[in-house]
Every structure is written in C-alpha cells, then in structure tokens.
Amino acid sequence: PSVMTRGFNVAIAQFSVVDAQGQPLNSPDSQAMADYLYDRLGSELAAAEDLDEELWPAAFTGPILGEDHAARRAAAEARAIQINAHVLIYGQVKVVAGIGSFTPEFYVNYQGFERNAPEITDANILGDALEVAIPFKRDQVAAGENPALVARSRALGFLAVGLGYYAFDRYEQALNYFDRAVNTSGWLDEAGKEIAYLM
C-alpha cells in the first residue's frame, strides 16, 4: 500500500543505525528493533475499543534518515504527509564499541491537533538515549533484560492510543491512556515523561 486510509494512522519506521562518527551502518538491528516496537504498539492498539486505527510496519514505512534530530524531523514530516500517518515513530541507534545507544522519536501530524492542541504536534524526543544490546535480540528484551526499553515502549503505546482517542474527540478515554503512560512502571521522570504530562 502507498497510503494509510483509516481514521487514525500510526506508522513505524526503520530505525537508522550509525557508528560513532554518525556514518550509516547496514545493520539488521534497524529492522529488528522496529519489529519489536510494532508488536508492542500492535497489542496496545488492538486492546483499544472502537478506535478506527491502522498500524504500519517498517516494511511499509521505510527508513527515516538524517544526521541529526532536525534532519530526521524533516524526513519524518515529509514521510508522514506522504503516507497520511498521524503518528510516525522513528529514531536512531548509535553503535560505539558494540554498545547501542537508542534515541526514540516520534512525529505527530494531525490537523485536529493543530487547531486544538498545537503543543503536541511536530517532532518529539521520548527522553534521552537509552542503552540497547547489539545485536538486538527481541527474546532477551521480552525476558526483561532491558526494563528501560520495555517501559518506554509501553508508554509510547499508551501515548499513541491516547492520541487516537483525542483525534476522535473522546477526551475521557484519551486522558485515561495519557495517565496510564505517566504511570508506566519503570518509566523515570527524567526519561522523557514531560511529553506525557504535556498531553
């Protein structure tokens, strides 16, 4: 498919993987991490009631590349408009001495938010970079070996569902999911939680 067609559309992009100098690496970790996040968000969106949503995997969305946050933001904006994504999740993994440092980012592109809540539109960084094992193994993360990544992924799922309800003017359900994001176990205040408080 070339464009998303539901009432609320969330797309996962392939994460860019770079070395210490910022040069792109041809790494399967970009797809593996995107697939992990796709599964996490898929379970949260599936549990939401009466939400006319669509979730795209990285295989549909493709990569969001850029040397810095501003460049990735521009690429995310262009891709979100191109495919009609209301939330586009992307990020970068920097690999230094075999250790990955992951910066999760997402772009909010929804006309209703621009009218009623412009402070939650545009690009957002979900906290400082967090450490991830390279090569990325989804089964190890699922077993609890990276609780910070699990917590932030779960919170991101709650935020996405909350934005979906907000888009349909269902503010009580939206507030419930934003509150669940704020209270996600293991998500520290200094790890980007101000975004959830803002919402």
PDB file of C-alpha atoms in Angstrom, residues 17 38 54 64 96 102 109 116 154 168 170 176 198:
ATOM      1  CA  VAL A  17      21.844   2.706  12.769  1.00  0.00           C
ATOM      2  CA  TYR A  38       5.484  -2.769  16.033  1.00  0.00           C
ATOM      3  CA  GLU A  54      -4.203   1.460  11.234  1.00  0.00           C
ATOM      4  CA  ILE A  64      13.743   7.838   8.372  1.00  0.00           C
ATOM      5  CA  VAL A  96      30.021   2.559  19.816  1.00  0.00           C
ATOM      6  CA  PHE A 102      18.892   4.382  21.074  1.00  0.00           C
ATOM      7  CA  ASN A 109       0.843  15.063  12.193  1.00  0.00           C
ATOM      8  CA  ASN A 116      -6.954  22.448  19.323  1.00  0.00           C
ATOM      9  CA  ARG A 154       4.866   0.505  26.663  1.00  0.00           C
ATOM     10  CA  PHE A 168     -11.890  11.475  17.695  1.00  0.00           C
ATOM     11  CA  ARG A 170     -13.045  11.140  23.029  1.00  0.00           C
ATOM     12  CA  ASN A 176      -7.083   7.642  30.718  1.00  0.00           C
ATOM     13  CA  LEU A 198       2.002  17.828  28.398  1.00  0.00           C
TER      14      LEU A 198
END
